[in-house]
């Protein structure tokens, strides 16, 4: 079993949940993408105004994490989550999920299944070279909330019934692979963009383990979901501030 992650507390929660069921777990860690590369890629797709507006939200909201530590601790306690890195788990560092080093690691580990948590998208040729099922833990309900900040956008759209987490197969699209499991959660009024992903991750670890077991035993059964499909991004700073001030959705 292998998990591909970028370093962070949310991936560690998943790692600690999975290792109990799969003692042979190996974690592959990729280096985070630089903000400069992120902005250039986003600007190419959405334009510089939107890209810079999204970057401003990411930068400013980062400082808001200090005000959500109590709520984050409550979530961790409620779900018995453990965000601490376990030095006993084998880890392999690679520069990128789409690098030759990553495929070399997969060839050496030979996992029965691969789980993605908070990583870059896999390119089509990378995905085609992986000989095992590839699953993704997505903080949003697919196909309605593909992409980024699915929890935030479900609240903005007054659609909290679709606040939750999806575990799905990975294909060449953005969260467009077959849905395996979904978990809907009711966020607290004290939850914000800083705690939505933590809540969505901590609540879904049991389903993650179940999905990986199904992958290993050949029992994956994608669901047929007839809902509108849309990809979302970080909110630009003006949208984030407007919803925060006028509606209390941060």
PDB file of N, CA and C in Angstrom, residues 75-181:
ATOM      1  N   UNK A  75     -12.017  19.270  16.400  1.00  0.00           N
ATOM      2  CA  UNK A  75     -12.233  18.314  15.313  1.00  0.00           C
ATOM      3  C   UNK A  75     -11.344  17.093  15.487  1.00  0.00           C
ATOM      4  N   UNK A  76     -10.085  17.332  15.799  1.00  0.00           N
ATOM      5  CA  UNK A  76      -9.139  16.235  15.996  1.00  0.00           C
ATOM      6  C   UNK A  76      -9.593  15.339  17.139  1.00  0.00           C
ATOM      7  N   UNK A  77     -10.069  15.954  18.219  1.00  0.00           N
ATOM      8  CA  UNK A  77     -10.533  15.188  19.373  1.00  0.00           C
ATOM      9  C   UNK A  77     -11.818  14.422  19.054  1.00  0.00           C
ATOM     10  N   UNK A  78     -12.744  15.051  18.358  1.00  0.00           N
ATOM     11  CA  UNK A  78     -14.022  14.427  18.034  1.00  0.00           C
ATOM     12  C   UNK A  78     -13.840  13.151  17.224  1.00  0.00           C
ATOM     13  N   UNK A  79     -12.943  13.175  16.266  1.00  0.00           N
ATOM     14  CA  UNK A  79     -12.777  12.030  15.376  1.00  0.00           C
ATOM     15  C   UNK A  79     -11.587  11.150  15.741  1.00  0.00           C
ATOM     16  N   UNK A  80     -10.938  11.462  16.863  1.00  0.00           N
ATOM     17  CA  UNK A  80      -9.795  10.664  17.280  1.00  0.00           C
ATOM     18  C   UNK A  80      -8.682  10.671  16.253  1.00  0.00           C
ATOM     19  N   UNK A  81      -8.517  11.799  15.586  1.00  0.00           N
ATOM     20  CA  UNK A  81      -7.512  11.906  14.527  1.00  0.00           C
ATOM     21  C   UNK A  81      -6.135  12.190  15.113  1.00  0.00           C
ATOM     22  N   UNK A  82      -5.115  11.772  14.384  1.00  0.00           N
ATOM     23  CA  UNK A  82      -3.735  11.998  14.826  1.00  0.00           C
ATOM     24  C   UNK A  82      -2.955  12.649  13.684  1.00  0.00           C
ATOM     25  N   UNK A  83      -2.649  13.966  13.790  1.00  0.00           N
ATOM     26  CA  UNK A  83      -1.913  14.661  12.727  1.00  0.00           C
ATOM     27  C   UNK A  83      -0.399  14.616  12.893  1.00  0.00           C
ATOM     28  N   UNK A  84       0.096  13.824  13.846  1.00  0.00           N
ATOM     29  CA  UNK A  84       1.539  13.783  14.112  1.00  0.00           C
ATOM     30  C   UNK A  84       2.238  12.807  13.169  1.00  0.00           C
ATOM     31  N   UNK A  85       3.325  13.208  12.531  1.00  0.00           N
ATOM     32  CA  UNK A  85       4.069  12.290  11.664  1.00  0.00           C
ATOM     33  C   UNK A  85       4.614  11.111  12.462  1.00  0.00           C
ATOM     34  N   UNK A  86       4.494   9.905  11.919  1.00  0.00           N
ATOM     35  CA  UNK A  86       4.999   8.702  12.561  1.00  0.00           C
ATOM     36  C   UNK A  86       6.344   8.343  11.946  1.00  0.00           C
ATOM     37  N   UNK A  87       7.431   8.459  12.707  1.00  0.00           N
ATOM     38  CA  UNK A  87       8.757   8.168  12.148  1.00  0.00           C
ATOM     39  C   UNK A  87       8.938   6.698  11.780  1.00  0.00           C
ATOM     40  N   UNK A  88       8.034   5.833  12.249  1.00  0.00           N
ATOM     41  CA  UNK A  88       8.159   4.409  11.941  1.00  0.00           C
ATOM     42  C   UNK A  88       7.652   4.066  10.543  1.00  0.00           C
ATOM     43  N   UNK A  89       6.895   4.972   9.948  1.00  0.00           N
ATOM     44  CA  UNK A  89       6.374   4.731   8.600  1.00  0.00           C
ATOM     45  C   UNK A  89       7.449   5.060   7.567  1.00  0.00           C
ATOM     46  N   UNK A  90       7.679   4.154   6.657  1.00  0.00           N
ATOM     47  CA  UNK A  90       8.685   4.388   5.617  1.00  0.00           C
ATOM     48  C   UNK A  90       8.221   5.519   4.693  1.00  0.00           C
ATOM     49  N   UNK A  91       9.149   6.424   4.359  1.00  0.00           N
ATOM     50  CA  UNK A  91       8.844   7.561   3.492  1.00  0.00           C
ATOM     51  C   UNK A  91       9.879   7.669   2.381  1.00  0.00           C
ATOM     52  N   UNK A  92       9.373   8.008   1.204  1.00  0.00           N
ATOM     53  CA  UNK A  92      10.233   8.181   0.035  1.00  0.00           C
ATOM     54  C   UNK A  92       9.968   9.577  -0.517  1.00  0.00           C
ATOM     55  N   UNK A  93      11.013  10.376  -0.665  1.00  0.00           N
ATOM     56  CA  UNK A  93      10.862  11.750  -1.163  1.00  0.00           C
ATOM     57  C   UNK A  93      11.063  11.789  -2.675  1.00  0.00           C
ATOM     58  N   UNK A  94      10.167  12.515  -3.361  1.00  0.00           N
ATOM     59  CA  UNK A  94      10.300  12.720  -4.803  1.00  0.00           C
ATOM     60  C   UNK A  94      10.055  14.196  -5.096  1.00  0.00           C
ATOM     61  N   UNK A  95      10.612  14.739  -6.163  1.00  0.00           N
ATOM     62  CA  UNK A  95      10.402  16.162  -6.452  1.00  0.00           C
ATOM     63  C   UNK A  95       8.986  16.463  -6.906  1.00  0.00           C
ATOM     64  N   UNK A  96       8.349  15.509  -7.589  1.00  0.00           N
ATOM     65  CA  UNK A  96       7.010  15.739  -8.116  1.00  0.00           C
ATOM     66  C   UNK A  96       6.327  14.409  -8.373  1.00  0.00           C
ATOM     67  N   UNK A  97       4.995  14.422  -8.332  1.00  0.00           N
ATOM     68  CA  UNK A  97       4.243  13.215  -8.638  1.00  0.00           C
ATOM     69  C   UNK A  97       4.371  12.826 -10.100  1.00  0.00           C
ATOM     70  N   UNK A  98       4.826  13.747 -10.930  1.00  0.00           N
ATOM     71  CA  UNK A  98       4.975  13.456 -12.352  1.00  0.00           C
ATOM     72  C   UNK A  98       6.435  13.321 -12.771  1.00  0.00           C
ATOM     73  N   UNK A  99       7.287  13.039 -11.802  1.00  0.00           N
ATOM     74  CA  UNK A  99       8.718  12.905 -12.085  1.00  0.00           C
ATOM     75  C   UNK A  99       9.093  11.436 -12.293  1.00  0.00           C
ATOM     76  N   UNK A 100      10.197  11.182 -12.983  1.00  0.00           N
ATOM     77  CA  UNK A 100      10.689   9.803 -13.114  1.00  0.00           C
ATOM     78  C   UNK A 100      10.956   9.166 -11.751  1.00  0.00           C
ATOM     79  N   UNK A 101      11.353   9.973 -10.770  1.00  0.00           N
ATOM     80  CA  UNK A 101      11.624   9.438  -9.429  1.00  0.00           C
ATOM     81  C   UNK A 101      10.362   8.844  -8.810  1.00  0.00           C
ATOM     82  N   UNK A 102       9.225   9.465  -9.084  1.00  0.00           N
ATOM     83  CA  UNK A 102       7.976   8.929  -8.543  1.00  0.00           C
ATOM     84  C   UNK A 102       7.652   7.568  -9.158  1.00  0.00           C
ATOM     85  N   UNK A 103       7.755   7.458 -10.465  1.00  0.00           N
ATOM     86  CA  UNK A 103       7.470   6.174 -11.103  1.00  0.00           C
ATOM     87  C   UNK A 103       8.488   5.105 -10.687  1.00  0.00           C
ATOM     88  N   UNK A 104       9.720   5.541 -10.443  1.00  0.00           N
ATOM     89  CA  UNK A 104      10.722   4.588  -9.956  1.00  0.00           C
ATOM     90  C   UNK A 104      10.344   4.082  -8.570  1.00  0.00           C
ATOM     91  N   UNK A 105       9.813   4.985  -7.737  1.00  0.00           N
ATOM     92  CA  UNK A 105       9.383   4.583  -6.399  1.00  0.00           C
ATOM     93  C   UNK A 105       8.219   3.598  -6.477  1.00  0.00           C
ATOM     94  N   UNK A 106       7.267   3.863  -7.365  1.00  0.00           N
ATOM     95  CA  UNK A 106       6.131   2.951  -7.538  1.00  0.00           C
ATOM     96  C   UNK A 106       6.616   1.577  -8.002  1.00  0.00           C
ATOM     97  N   UNK A 107       7.560   1.563  -8.931  1.00  0.00           N
ATOM     98  CA  UNK A 107       8.093   0.290  -9.433  1.00  0.00           C
ATOM     99  C   UNK A 107       8.793  -0.492  -8.333  1.00  0.00           C
ATOM    100  N   UNK A 108       9.448   0.224  -7.419  1.00  0.00           N
ATOM    101  CA  UNK A 108      10.163  -0.450  -6.326  1.00  0.00           C
ATOM    102  C   UNK A 108       9.205  -0.916  -5.232  1.00  0.00           C
ATOM    103  N   UNK A 109       8.212  -0.091  -4.909  1.00  0.00           N
ATOM    104  CA  UNK A 109       7.275  -0.420  -3.824  1.00  0.00           C
ATOM    105  C   UNK A 109       6.271  -1.484  -4.261  1.00  0.00           C
ATOM    106  N   UNK A 110       5.828  -1.392  -5.507  1.00  0.00           N
ATOM    107  CA  UNK A 110       4.826  -2.293  -6.075  1.00  0.00           C
ATOM    108  C   UNK A 110       3.575  -2.356  -5.193  1.00  0.00           C
ATOM    109  N   UNK A 111       2.932  -1.213  -4.956  1.00  0.00           N
ATOM    110  CA  UNK A 111       1.774  -1.202  -4.072  1.00  0.00           C
ATOM    111  C   UNK A 111       0.555  -1.879  -4.710  1.00  0.00           C
ATOM    112  N   UNK A 112      -0.307  -2.431  -3.861  1.00  0.00           N
ATOM    113  CA  UNK A 112      -1.558  -3.020  -4.349  1.00  0.00           C
ATOM    114  C   UNK A 112      -2.552  -1.924  -4.704  1.00  0.00           C
ATOM    115  N   UNK A 113      -2.381  -0.754  -4.107  1.00  0.00           N
ATOM    116  CA  UNK A 113      -3.225   0.404  -4.413  1.00  0.00           C
ATOM    117  C   UNK A 113      -2.457   1.655  -4.016  1.00  0.00           C
ATOM    118  N   UNK A 114      -2.807   2.772  -4.659  1.00  0.00           N
ATOM    119  CA  UNK A 114      -2.176   4.055  -4.371  1.00  0.00           C
ATOM    120  C   UNK A 114      -3.260   5.067  -4.044  1.00  0.00           C
ATOM    121  N   UNK A 115      -3.082   5.775  -2.932  1.00  0.00           N
ATOM    122  CA  UNK A 115      -4.025   6.817  -2.516  1.00  0.00           C
ATOM    123  C   UNK A 115      -3.347   8.174  -2.632  1.00  0.00           C
ATOM    124  N   UNK A 116      -4.033   9.151  -3.221  1.00  0.00           N
ATOM    125  CA  UNK A 116      -3.529  10.516  -3.316  1.00  0.00           C
ATOM    126  C   UNK A 116      -4.209  11.375  -2.260  1.00  0.00           C
ATOM    127  N   UNK A 117      -3.401  12.169  -1.557  1.00  0.00           N
ATOM    128  CA  UNK A 117      -3.936  13.091  -0.558  1.00  0.00           C
ATOM    129  C   UNK A 117      -3.201  14.420  -0.693  1.00  0.00           C
ATOM    130  N   UNK A 118      -3.897  15.456  -1.145  1.00  0.00           N
ATOM    131  CA  UNK A 118      -3.334  16.814  -1.237  1.00  0.00           C
ATOM    132  C   UNK A 118      -2.108  16.877  -2.137  1.00  0.00           C
ATOM    133  N   UNK A 119      -2.227  16.351  -3.348  1.00  0.00           N
ATOM    134  CA  UNK A 119      -1.086  16.333  -4.256  1.00  0.00           C
ATOM    135  C   UNK A 119      -1.417  17.043  -5.575  1.00  0.00           C
ATOM    136  N   UNK A 120      -0.392  17.180  -6.412  1.00  0.00           N
ATOM    137  CA  UNK A 120      -0.611  17.634  -7.779  1.00  0.00           C
ATOM    138  C   UNK A 120      -1.491  16.629  -8.524  1.00  0.00           C
ATOM    139  N   UNK A 121      -2.070  17.082  -9.615  1.00  0.00           N
ATOM    140  CA  UNK A 121      -2.740  16.149 -10.519  1.00  0.00           C
ATOM    141  C   UNK A 121      -1.704  15.268 -11.210  1.00  0.00           C
ATOM    142  N   UNK A 122      -2.041  14.014 -11.395  1.00  0.00           N
ATOM    143  CA  UNK A 122      -1.180  13.132 -12.162  1.00  0.00           C
ATOM    144  C   UNK A 122      -1.450  13.340 -13.649  1.00  0.00           C
ATOM    145  N   UNK A 123      -0.384  13.498 -14.418  1.00  0.00           N
ATOM    146  CA  UNK A 123      -0.534  13.605 -15.861  1.00  0.00           C
ATOM    147  C   UNK A 123      -0.994  12.262 -16.421  1.00  0.00           C
ATOM    148  N   UNK A 124      -1.586  12.305 -17.610  1.00  0.00           N
ATOM    149  CA  UNK A 124      -2.147  11.094 -18.202  1.00  0.00           C
ATOM    150  C   UNK A 124      -1.090  10.003 -18.383  1.00  0.00           C
ATOM    151  N   UNK A 125       0.119  10.389 -18.817  1.00  0.00           N
ATOM    152  CA  UNK A 125       1.150   9.373 -19.029  1.00  0.00           C
ATOM    153  C   UNK A 125       1.663   8.800 -17.710  1.00  0.00           C
ATOM    154  N   UNK A 126       1.693   9.636 -16.666  1.00  0.00           N
ATOM    155  CA  UNK A 126       2.066   9.127 -15.339  1.00  0.00           C
ATOM    156  C   UNK A 126       1.032   8.132 -14.846  1.00  0.00           C
ATOM    157  N   UNK A 127      -0.226   8.501 -14.955  1.00  0.00           N
ATOM    158  CA  UNK A 127      -1.316   7.634 -14.498  1.00  0.00           C
ATOM    159  C   UNK A 127      -1.311   6.308 -15.242  1.00  0.00           C
ATOM    160  N   UNK A 128      -1.066   6.368 -16.546  1.00  0.00           N
ATOM    161  CA  UNK A 128      -1.062   5.150 -17.353  1.00  0.00           C
ATOM    162  C   UNK A 128       0.073   4.201 -16.973  1.00  0.00           C
ATOM    163  N   UNK A 129       1.125   4.740 -16.361  1.00  0.00           N
ATOM    164  CA  UNK A 129       2.289   3.920 -16.004  1.00  0.00           C
ATOM    165  C   UNK A 129       2.159   3.272 -14.623  1.00  0.00           C
ATOM    166  N   UNK A 130       1.092   3.597 -13.900  1.00  0.00           N
ATOM    167  CA  UNK A 130       0.895   3.029 -12.558  1.00  0.00           C
ATOM    168  C   UNK A 130       0.045   1.760 -12.682  1.00  0.00           C
ATOM    169  N   UNK A 131       0.576   0.613 -12.274  1.00  0.00           N
ATOM    170  CA  UNK A 131      -0.100  -0.662 -12.527  1.00  0.00           C
ATOM    171  C   UNK A 131      -1.153  -1.074 -11.497  1.00  0.00           C
ATOM    172  N   UNK A 132      -1.491  -0.181 -10.573  1.00  0.00           N
ATOM    173  CA  UNK A 132      -2.460  -0.530  -9.531  1.00  0.00           C
ATOM    174  C   UNK A 132      -3.590   0.500  -9.514  1.00  0.00           C
ATOM    175  N   UNK A 133      -4.702   0.209  -8.834  1.00  0.00           N
ATOM    176  CA  UNK A 133      -5.768   1.207  -8.715  1.00  0.00           C
ATOM    177  C   UNK A 133      -5.252   2.467  -8.022  1.00  0.00           C
ATOM    178  N   UNK A 134      -5.672   3.630  -8.527  1.00  0.00           N
ATOM    179  CA  UNK A 134      -5.278   4.911  -7.948  1.00  0.00           C
ATOM    180  C   UNK A 134      -6.540   5.612  -7.455  1.00  0.00           C
ATOM    181  N   UNK A 135      -6.549   5.942  -6.159  1.00  0.00           N
ATOM    182  CA  UNK A 135      -7.697   6.571  -5.523  1.00  0.00           C
ATOM    183  C   UNK A 135      -7.314   7.965  -5.033  1.00  0.00           C
ATOM    184  N   UNK A 136      -8.296   8.812  -4.881  1.00  0.00           N
ATOM    185  CA  UNK A 136      -8.044  10.159  -4.371  1.00  0.00           C
ATOM    186  C   UNK A 136      -9.027  10.489  -3.256  1.00  0.00           C
ATOM    187  N   UNK A 137      -8.532  11.162  -2.219  1.00  0.00           N
ATOM    188  CA  UNK A 137      -9.377  11.692  -1.154  1.00  0.00           C
ATOM    189  C   UNK A 137      -9.640  13.152  -1.480  1.00  0.00           C
ATOM    190  N   UNK A 138     -10.897  13.474  -1.767  1.00  0.00           N
ATOM    191  CA  UNK A 138     -11.249  14.823  -2.220  1.00  0.00           C
ATOM    192  C   UNK A 138     -12.139  15.516  -1.191  1.00  0.00           C
ATOM    193  N   UNK A 139     -11.740  16.729  -0.799  1.00  0.00           N
ATOM    194  CA  UNK A 139     -12.513  17.508   0.180  1.00  0.00           C
ATOM    195  C   UNK A 139     -13.649  18.244  -0.525  1.00  0.00           C
ATOM    196  N   UNK A 140     -14.648  17.493  -0.919  1.00  0.00           N
ATOM    197  CA  UNK A 140     -15.803  18.048  -1.604  1.00  0.00           C
ATOM    198  C   UNK A 140     -16.679  16.919  -2.105  1.00  0.00           C
ATOM    199  N   UNK A 141     -17.916  17.229  -2.434  1.00  0.00           N
ATOM    200  CA  UNK A 141     -18.828  16.234  -2.976  1.00  0.00           C
ATOM    201  C   UNK A 141     -18.795  16.324  -4.499  1.00  0.00           C
ATOM    202  N   UNK A 142     -18.389  15.237  -5.126  1.00  0.00           N
ATOM    203  CA  UNK A 142     -18.330  15.179  -6.594  1.00  0.00           C
ATOM    204  C   UNK A 142     -19.635  14.613  -7.162  1.00  0.00           C
ATOM    205  N   UNK A 143     -20.026  15.031  -8.354  1.00  0.00           N
ATOM    206  CA  UNK A 143     -19.313  15.918  -9.271  1.00  0.00           C
ATOM    207  C   UNK A 143     -19.626  17.404  -9.075  1.00  0.00           C
ATOM    208  N   UNK A 144     -20.483  17.725  -8.101  1.00  0.00           N
ATOM    209  CA  UNK A 144     -20.906  19.123  -7.939  1.00  0.00           C
ATOM    210  C   UNK A 144     -19.776  20.044  -7.520  1.00  0.00           C
ATOM    211  N   UNK A 145     -18.845  19.535  -6.702  1.00  0.00           N
ATOM    212  CA  UNK A 145     -17.794  20.389  -6.134  1.00  0.00           C
ATOM    213  C   UNK A 145     -16.420  19.785  -6.384  1.00  0.00           C
ATOM    214  N   UNK A 146     -16.086  19.665  -7.648  1.00  0.00           N
ATOM    215  CA  UNK A 146     -14.748  19.210  -8.025  1.00  0.00           C
ATOM    216  C   UNK A 146     -13.755  20.360  -7.828  1.00  0.00           C
ATOM    217  N   UNK A 147     -12.473  20.020  -7.782  1.00  0.00           N
ATOM    218  CA  UNK A 147     -11.459  21.071  -7.671  1.00  0.00           C
ATOM    219  C   UNK A 147     -11.153  21.436  -6.237  1.00  0.00           C
ATOM    220  N   UNK A 148     -11.141  22.737  -5.964  1.00  0.00           N
ATOM    221  CA  UNK A 148     -10.665  23.238  -4.677  1.00  0.00           C
ATOM    222  C   UNK A 148     -11.785  23.862  -3.847  1.00  0.00           C
ATOM    223  N   UNK A 149     -11.632  23.750  -2.527  1.00  0.00           N
ATOM    224  CA  UNK A 149     -12.517  24.410  -1.562  1.00  0.00           C
ATOM    225  C   UNK A 149     -13.982  24.008  -1.748  1.00  0.00           C
ATOM    226  N   UNK A 150     -14.219  22.715  -1.909  1.00  0.00           N
ATOM    227  CA  UNK A 150     -15.583  22.230  -2.084  1.00  0.00           C
ATOM    228  C   UNK A 150     -16.482  22.524  -0.906  1.00  0.00           C
ATOM    229  N   UNK A 151     -15.936  22.449   0.305  1.00  0.00           N
ATOM    230  CA  UNK A 151     -16.742  22.748   1.487  1.00  0.00           C
ATOM    231  C   UNK A 151     -17.155  24.207   1.528  1.00  0.00           C
ATOM    232  N   UNK A 152     -16.216  25.083   1.249  1.00  0.00           N
ATOM    233  CA  UNK A 152     -16.509  26.522   1.245  1.00  0.00           C
ATOM    234  C   UNK A 152     -17.595  26.846   0.227  1.00  0.00           C
ATOM    235  N   UNK A 153     -17.448  26.353  -0.991  1.00  0.00           N
ATOM    236  CA  UNK A 153     -18.397  26.704  -2.043  1.00  0.00           C
ATOM    237  C   UNK A 153     -19.776  26.112  -1.791  1.00  0.00           C
ATOM    238  N   UNK A 154     -19.851  24.961  -1.154  1.00  0.00           N
ATOM    239  CA  UNK A 154     -21.179  24.409  -0.841  1.00  0.00           C
ATOM    240  C   UNK A 154     -21.905  25.318   0.150  1.00  0.00           C
ATOM    241  N   UNK A 155     -21.163  25.914   1.071  1.00  0.00           N
ATOM    242  CA  UNK A 155     -21.778  26.839   2.026  1.00  0.00           C
ATOM    243  C   UNK A 155     -22.168  28.154   1.342  1.00  0.00           C
ATOM    244  N   UNK A 156     -21.314  28.652   0.494  1.00  0.00           N
ATOM    245  CA  UNK A 156     -21.612  29.898  -0.216  1.00  0.00           C
ATOM    246  C   UNK A 156     -22.876  29.750  -1.060  1.00  0.00           C
ATOM    247  N   UNK A 157     -23.064  28.571  -1.620  1.00  0.00           N
ATOM    248  CA  UNK A 157     -24.224  28.327  -2.484  1.00  0.00           C
ATOM    249  C   UNK A 157     -25.451  27.857  -1.685  1.00  0.00           C
ATOM    250  N   UNK A 158     -25.369  27.976  -0.355  1.00  0.00           N
ATOM    251  CA  UNK A 158     -26.467  27.524   0.518  1.00  0.00           C
ATOM    252  C   UNK A 158     -26.817  26.067   0.232  1.00  0.00           C
ATOM    253  N   UNK A 159     -25.787  25.266   0.063  1.00  0.00           N
ATOM    254  CA  UNK A 159     -25.944  23.850  -0.275  1.00  0.00           C
ATOM    255  C   UNK A 159     -25.197  22.987   0.736  1.00  0.00           C
ATOM    256  N   UNK A 160     -25.408  23.257   2.013  1.00  0.00           N
ATOM    257  CA  UNK A 160     -24.682  22.520   3.044  1.00  0.00           C
ATOM    258  C   UNK A 160     -25.050  21.045   3.079  1.00  0.00           C
ATOM    259  N   UNK A 161     -26.150  20.669   2.437  1.00  0.00           N
ATOM    260  CA  UNK A 161     -26.482  19.253   2.337  1.00  0.00           C
ATOM    261  C   UNK A 161     -25.420  18.505   1.530  1.00  0.00           C
ATOM    262  N   UNK A 162     -24.642  19.246   0.743  1.00  0.00           N
ATOM    263  CA  UNK A 162     -23.556  18.651  -0.028  1.00  0.00           C
ATOM    264  C   UNK A 162     -22.189  19.128   0.460  1.00  0.00           C
ATOM    265  N   UNK A 163     -22.088  19.345   1.760  1.00  0.00           N
ATOM    266  CA  UNK A 163     -20.791  19.589   2.395  1.00  0.00           C
ATOM    267  C   UNK A 163     -20.256  18.215   2.800  1.00  0.00           C
ATOM    268  N   UNK A 164     -19.106  17.861   2.281  1.00  0.00           N
ATOM    269  CA  UNK A 164     -18.589  16.538   2.642  1.00  0.00           C
ATOM    270  C   UNK A 164     -17.355  16.146   1.882  1.00  0.00           C
ATOM    271  N   UNK A 165     -17.134  14.834   1.796  1.00  0.00           N
ATOM    272  CA  UNK A 165     -15.902  14.263   1.260  1.00  0.00           C
ATOM    273  C   UNK A 165     -16.221  13.170   0.261  1.00  0.00           C
ATOM    274  N   UNK A 166     -15.400  13.076  -0.775  1.00  0.00           N
ATOM    275  CA  UNK A 166     -15.545  12.037  -1.788  1.00  0.00           C
ATOM    276  C   UNK A 166     -14.248  11.242  -1.910  1.00  0.00           C
ATOM    277  N   UNK A 167     -14.372   9.941  -2.018  1.00  0.00           N
ATOM    278  CA  UNK A 167     -13.240   9.078  -2.352  1.00  0.00           C
ATOM    279  C   UNK A 167     -13.532   8.525  -3.736  1.00  0.00           C
ATOM    280  N   UNK A 168     -12.635   8.783  -4.672  1.00  0.00           N
ATOM    281  CA  UNK A 168     -12.933   8.408  -6.056  1.00  0.00           C
ATOM    282  C   UNK A 168     -11.703   7.857  -6.760  1.00  0.00           C
ATOM    283  N   UNK A 169     -11.951   7.174  -7.844  1.00  0.00           N
ATOM    284  CA  UNK A 169     -10.866   6.725  -8.708  1.00  0.00           C
ATOM    285  C   UNK A 169     -10.271   7.926  -9.424  1.00  0.00           C
ATOM    286  N   UNK A 170      -9.018   7.827  -9.781  1.00  0.00           N
ATOM    287  CA  UNK A 170      -8.328   8.933 -10.447  1.00  0.00           C
ATOM    288  C   UNK A 170      -8.265   8.653 -11.937  1.00  0.00           C
ATOM    289  N   UNK A 171      -8.696   9.644 -12.730  1.00  0.00           N
ATOM    290  CA  UNK A 171      -8.494   9.590 -14.165  1.00  0.00           C
ATOM    291  C   UNK A 171      -7.761  10.860 -14.587  1.00  0.00           C
ATOM    292  N   UNK A 172      -7.731  11.160 -15.875  1.00  0.00           N
ATOM    293  CA  UNK A 172      -6.948  12.296 -16.354  1.00  0.00           C
ATOM    294  C   UNK A 172      -7.627  13.637 -16.113  1.00  0.00           C
ATOM    295  N   UNK A 173      -8.886  13.643 -15.652  1.00  0.00           N
ATOM    296  CA  UNK A 173      -9.599  14.884 -15.402  1.00  0.00           C
ATOM    297  C   UNK A 173      -9.402  15.393 -13.985  1.00  0.00           C
ATOM    298  N   UNK A 174     -10.051  16.514 -13.682  1.00  0.00           N
ATOM    299  CA  UNK A 174      -9.974  17.109 -12.343  1.00  0.00           C
ATOM    300  C   UNK A 174     -11.109  16.546 -11.494  1.00  0.00           C
ATOM    301  N   UNK A 175     -10.798  15.539 -10.690  1.00  0.00           N
ATOM    302  CA  UNK A 175     -11.788  14.902  -9.802  1.00  0.00           C
ATOM    303  C   UNK A 175     -12.971  14.353 -10.583  1.00  0.00           C
ATOM    304  N   UNK A 176     -12.710  13.816 -11.776  1.00  0.00           N
ATOM    305  CA  UNK A 176     -13.785  13.291 -12.610  1.00  0.00           C
ATOM    306  C   UNK A 176     -13.859  11.769 -12.604  1.00  0.00           C
ATOM    307  N   UNK A 177     -12.969  11.112 -11.878  1.00  0.00           N
ATOM    308  CA  UNK A 177     -12.989   9.654 -11.823  1.00  0.00           C
ATOM    309  C   UNK A 177     -14.194   9.124 -11.082  1.00  0.00           C
ATOM    310  N   UNK A 178     -14.462   7.833 -11.251  1.00  0.00           N
ATOM    311  CA  UNK A 178     -15.635   7.210 -10.659  1.00  0.00           C
ATOM    312  C   UNK A 178     -15.690   7.365  -9.148  1.00  0.00           C
ATOM    313  N   UNK A 179     -16.835   7.770  -8.629  1.00  0.00           N
ATOM    314  CA  UNK A 179     -17.030   7.960  -7.193  1.00  0.00           C
ATOM    315  C   UNK A 179     -17.186   6.603  -6.513  1.00  0.00           C
ATOM    316  N   UNK A 180     -16.428   6.392  -5.449  1.00  0.00           N
ATOM    317  CA  UNK A 180     -16.487   5.141  -4.691  1.00  0.00           C
ATOM    318  C   UNK A 180     -17.301   5.295  -3.413  1.00  0.00           C
ATOM    319  N   UNK A 181     -17.023   6.357  -2.660  1.00  0.00           N
ATOM    320  CA  UNK A 181     -17.735   6.606  -1.403  1.00  0.00           C
ATOM    321  C   UNK A 181     -17.867   8.101  -1.190  1.00  0.00           C
TER     322      UNK A 181
END
